[in-house]
Coordinates of C-alpha atoms in Angstrom, one line a residue:
M606 CA 121.8 247.7 133.6
L607 CA 124.2 249.6 131.4
E608 CA 122.7 252.7 131.9
A609 CA 123.8 251.9 135.7
V610 CA 127.2 250.8 135.2
G611 CA 127.9 253.7 133.3
A612 CA 127.0 255.9 135.9
S613 CA 130.3 256.0 137.7
A614 CA 133.7 256.1 135.8
E615 CA 134.6 253.0 138.1
G616 CA 131.8 251.3 137.4
A617 CA 129.7 248.9 139.9
T618 CA 129.8 246.7 141.8
F619 CA 127.1 243.8 141.9
V620 CA 126.0 245.0 145.3
R621 CA 124.9 248.4 144.4
L622 CA 123.6 247.2 140.7
S623 CA 121.2 244.9 142.9
G624 CA 120.2 247.9 145.4
E625 CA 119.9 250.4 142.7
L626 CA 118.6 248.4 139.6
G627 CA 115.9 246.6 142.5
I628 CA 116.5 243.3 140.5
P629 CA 116.5 239.7 142.8
K630 CA 119.9 238.7 143.2
S631 CA 119.6 235.5 141.6
S632 CA 118.3 237.2 138.3
L633 CA 120.6 240.0 138.4
H634 CA 123.6 237.1 138.2
G635 CA 122.1 236.2 135.0
L636 CA 121.5 238.7 133.1
L637 CA 125.5 239.9 133.6
E638 CA 126.9 237.4 133.3
V639 CA 124.8 237.2 129.4
L640 CA 126.2 240.7 128.9
R641 CA 130.2 239.7 130.1
S642 CA 129.8 236.5 128.1
R643 CA 128.3 239.2 125.0
E644 CA 132.2 241.5 125.5
Y645 CA 128.8 244.4 127.2
L646 CA 130.1 244.8 130.1
E647 CA 133.8 243.8 131.9
L648 CA 134.4 242.2 135.1
D649 CA 137.6 243.4 136.8
S650 CA 138.9 241.0 139.2
K651 CA 140.4 243.1 141.1
S652 CA 138.1 245.1 142.5
R653 CA 135.0 243.3 141.3
T654 CA 133.1 246.1 139.2
Y655 CA 131.3 245.8 136.2
K656 CA 132.1 248.3 133.6
L657 CA 131.0 248.8 130.3
G658 CA 132.8 246.3 127.5
V659 CA 134.1 246.8 123.5
R660 CA 130.7 246.2 122.4
V661 CA 128.9 248.7 123.6
W662 CA 131.8 251.1 122.3
E663 CA 131.2 249.2 119.0
T664 CA 127.6 249.9 118.8
G665 CA 127.7 252.7 119.4
F666 CA 130.1 253.9 117.0
A667 CA 127.8 251.9 114.2
F668 CA 124.5 253.9 115.5
Q669 CA 126.5 256.7 114.6
S670 CA 128.2 255.6 111.1
Q671 CA 124.4 254.5 110.4
H672 CA 123.2 258.4 111.8
D673 CA 125.8 259.4 109.3
A674 CA 124.9 257.8 106.8
L675 CA 120.7 259.6 106.7
K676 CA 122.5 262.8 107.2
V677 CA 124.7 261.8 103.9
A678 CA 122.1 260.2 102.4
Q679 CA 119.2 263.4 103.0
Q680 CA 121.7 265.7 101.5
V681 CA 122.5 263.2 98.6
L682 CA 119.1 263.7 97.9
Q683 CA 118.5 267.5 97.7
F684 CA 121.1 267.7 95.0
I685 CA 119.6 265.3 93.1
V686 CA 116.1 266.8 92.8
T687 CA 118.2 270.0 92.6
E688 CA 119.7 268.5 89.4
V689 CA 116.4 266.9 87.3
N690 CA 113.2 267.9 89.7
E691 CA 111.8 264.5 90.2
T692 CA 111.4 263.0 93.8
A693 CA 114.0 261.3 95.6
Q694 CA 114.2 257.9 97.8
Y695 CA 116.6 255.8 99.7
A696 CA 115.5 252.8 100.9
K697 CA 116.7 249.6 103.4
L698 CA 115.8 245.8 102.3
V699 CA 114.0 244.4 104.9
G700 CA 113.6 240.5 104.3
S701 CA 111.2 240.8 101.1
E702 CA 110.3 244.2 101.5
N703 CA 111.9 248.0 101.2
V704 CA 111.5 250.3 103.6
Y705 CA 112.1 254.3 103.0
L706 CA 114.4 255.8 105.1
A707 CA 115.0 259.6 103.6
K708 CA 112.7 261.3 100.9
V709 CA 113.4 264.8 99.3
D710 CA 110.2 265.5 96.9
S711 CA 110.3 267.4 93.5
T712 CA 107.9 270.8 93.3
H713 CA 106.4 269.9 90.4
A714 CA 102.6 269.3 91.8
L715 CA 102.0 265.3 90.5
R716 CA 104.6 263.6 91.5
L717 CA 105.8 260.2 93.9
Q718 CA 103.2 260.4 97.4
S719 CA 104.5 258.0 99.3
D720 CA 105.8 258.4 102.8
V721 CA 109.2 257.3 104.6
G722 CA 109.1 254.5 106.7
A723 CA 106.5 252.9 104.7
R724 CA 106.8 249.8 103.7
L725 CA 107.0 248.1 100.2
S726 CA 107.2 245.4 97.9
A727 CA 110.6 244.8 96.5
H728 CA 110.2 243.2 93.8
A729 CA 108.1 245.8 92.4
T730 CA 109.6 248.7 93.2
G731 CA 112.7 249.8 91.6
V732 CA 114.6 250.1 95.2
G733 CA 113.7 247.4 96.1
K734 CA 115.4 245.7 92.9
A735 CA 117.9 247.5 92.9
I736 CA 119.5 245.6 96.0
L737 CA 117.5 242.2 95.4
S738 CA 120.1 242.6 92.0
R739 CA 122.9 242.5 94.4
L740 CA 122.5 239.0 96.0
P741 CA 122.9 235.7 95.6
D742 CA 119.5 234.1 93.5
E743 CA 119.5 231.4 96.8
D744 CA 118.7 234.5 98.9
V745 CA 116.3 236.0 97.0
R746 CA 114.4 233.1 96.6
S747 CA 114.7 232.2 100.3
R748 CA 112.8 236.2 101.5
F749 CA 110.0 235.0 99.2
Q750 CA 106.8 232.3 100.6
S751 CA 105.8 230.7 96.8
E752 CA 106.9 231.3 93.8
K753 CA 104.0 233.6 92.8
L754 CA 104.2 237.3 93.8
E755 CA 101.7 239.8 95.0
I756 CA 100.5 242.2 91.7
F757 CA 99.9 245.2 92.1
T758 CA 99.6 246.0 88.7
P759 CA 99.4 245.1 85.0
N760 CA 103.4 245.2 84.8
T761 CA 104.3 243.4 88.3
L762 CA 106.3 240.7 87.7
P763 CA 104.9 237.4 88.6
T764 CA 107.3 234.4 90.1
I765 CA 110.0 234.9 91.6
S766 CA 112.0 233.5 88.2
A767 CA 110.5 236.5 86.4
L768 CA 112.6 238.2 88.6
L769 CA 115.3 236.3 88.9
R770 CA 115.9 236.9 84.6
D771 CA 114.9 241.0 85.5
L772 CA 117.8 241.0 88.6
E773 CA 119.9 239.2 85.6
T774 CA 119.5 242.0 83.8
T775 CA 119.1 245.1 86.6
R776 CA 123.1 243.5 87.3
Q777 CA 123.8 243.7 84.1
R778 CA 123.5 247.0 83.4
G779 CA 124.0 248.8 86.6
F780 CA 120.5 250.1 87.3
S781 CA 116.8 248.7 88.0
I782 CA 113.6 249.8 86.6
D783 CA 110.4 250.2 87.6
N784 CA 108.5 250.5 85.0
E785 CA 105.0 250.7 86.4
E786 CA 105.4 248.1 88.5
Y787 CA 103.8 248.9 91.8
T788 CA 102.2 252.5 90.5
A789 CA 100.8 252.5 87.5
G790 CA 101.7 256.0 85.4
V791 CA 105.0 256.1 88.0
F792 CA 108.0 255.1 86.3
C793 CA 111.4 254.6 88.6
I794 CA 115.0 254.5 87.6
A795 CA 117.3 253.2 91.1
V796 CA 120.9 252.2 91.3
P797 CA 122.6 250.7 95.1
V798 CA 124.6 252.2 97.2
F799 CA 127.9 250.4 98.1
D800 CA 128.9 250.4 101.7
R801 CA 132.7 249.1 103.5
T802 CA 132.0 245.3 102.9
G803 CA 131.2 246.2 99.2
G804 CA 127.7 244.5 99.4
A805 CA 124.5 246.7 99.8
S806 CA 121.5 246.8 102.1
T807 CA 120.1 250.1 100.6
A808 CA 119.4 252.1 97.6
I809 CA 118.4 254.8 95.8
S810 CA 115.9 256.3 93.4
V811 CA 113.9 258.6 91.1
S812 CA 110.6 258.4 90.3
V813 CA 108.6 260.4 86.9
P814 CA 105.2 260.5 86.0
V815 CA 105.2 258.8 82.5
T816 CA 103.9 262.3 81.3
R817 CA 106.9 263.9 81.9
A818 CA 108.7 260.5 81.2
T819 CA 111.9 261.6 77.8
P820 CA 114.9 259.8 76.9
S821 CA 116.7 263.1 77.5
G822 CA 115.1 263.3 80.8
L823 CA 115.7 260.0 82.3
A824 CA 118.9 259.7 80.4
R825 CA 119.6 262.7 83.0
I826 CA 118.0 260.9 86.1
L827 CA 120.7 258.0 85.8
A828 CA 123.3 259.6 85.5
T829 CA 123.2 262.1 88.3
L830 CA 121.8 258.9 90.3
A831 CA 125.4 257.4 89.6
T832 CA 127.5 260.6 90.3
A833 CA 125.0 260.2 94.2
S834 CA 125.2 256.8 94.6
V835 CA 128.8 257.4 94.5
R836 CA 129.5 259.9 96.4
L837 CA 127.0 258.2 99.2
S838 CA 128.6 255.2 98.4
M839 CA 132.6 256.8 99.1
S840 CA 130.8 259.0 102.5
I841 CA 130.1 255.5 104.4
G842 CA 133.2 253.4 103.8
C843 CA 133.6 251.9 100.5
N844 CA 136.6 252.8 99.0
E845 CA 136.3 251.8 95.2
P846 CA 132.7 251.8 94.3
Q847 CA 130.8 249.6 91.6
H848 CA 132.8 250.3 87.8
Q849 CA 129.5 250.4 86.2
L850 CA 128.1 253.7 87.9
K851 CA 130.8 255.5 88.1
L852 CA 130.1 254.8 84.1
L853 CA 126.8 255.8 83.9
S854 CA 127.6 258.7 86.0
D855 CA 129.2 260.1 82.3
P856 CA 125.8 261.4 80.5
V857 CA 126.8 259.9 77.3
N858 CA 126.6 256.4 79.1
A859 CA 123.8 257.2 80.3
A860 CA 122.1 258.5 77.3
L861 CA 123.0 255.1 75.8
K862 CA 121.9 252.6 78.1
I863 CA 118.8 254.6 78.7
S864 CA 118.0 254.3 74.8
D865 CA 118.9 250.2 75.2
Y866 CA 116.1 249.6 77.7
V867 CA 113.2 252.8 79.0
P868 CA 110.1 251.4 76.4
D869 CA 109.3 253.4 72.9
K870 CA 106.1 255.2 74.5
F871 CA 108.6 257.8 76.3
A872 CA 110.2 258.9 73.3
K873 CA 106.8 260.1 71.8
N874 CA 106.8 262.5 75.2

């Protein structure tokens, strides 16, 4: 229907739409009224023609913005991989899961195996916890069906209460950690990406096999992620990215944070 209305600069009359679309007049009238009430269509009172409404423009603008963001995200992920040569991912929170929107692989034979479009439980992933950490506790609880959470490895957080404690730590330090919580042998660092509202519904991450994880390497990953997040956040309209990200983009600060939070076993790698 929107295509039929938009096909002519003059718009379309009720009679024309009924004839072109083959919709019964009673049904067509109801559909047109719904679209008009939601501002997807406008009715010219003089010519009695329907024209596209402001909501169509807004939806198109949102579509363009989202696709522009994805294009920039892909470029940012490539920047990350060029800097640290580990797999980088960009994901969005949907309910209690994170959906991977973009990914750039490292050149290592041993690397994270994942797919764009895959959905993983947010409580057990770096990107998931990075985004959840920006939400109120009540919102986090509402996304899960019970206190007990699905277990994937011995390191998976087992309950909502444990998850909320982890998220509070994540808020304070500015980045999340997946310490072999979804996949054994894989360590992940993630940071949120902020939009023009100051909120975060997406995040970027770097995953590294624990056999390659070292304090210096993880510090470089964290600083690179923070720099990338600031760049991506500003590109999608965030005027003032989180102060924590700016601090973490400094290699010295990143190294101090890593020394406080990463497992001692990595010091031996």
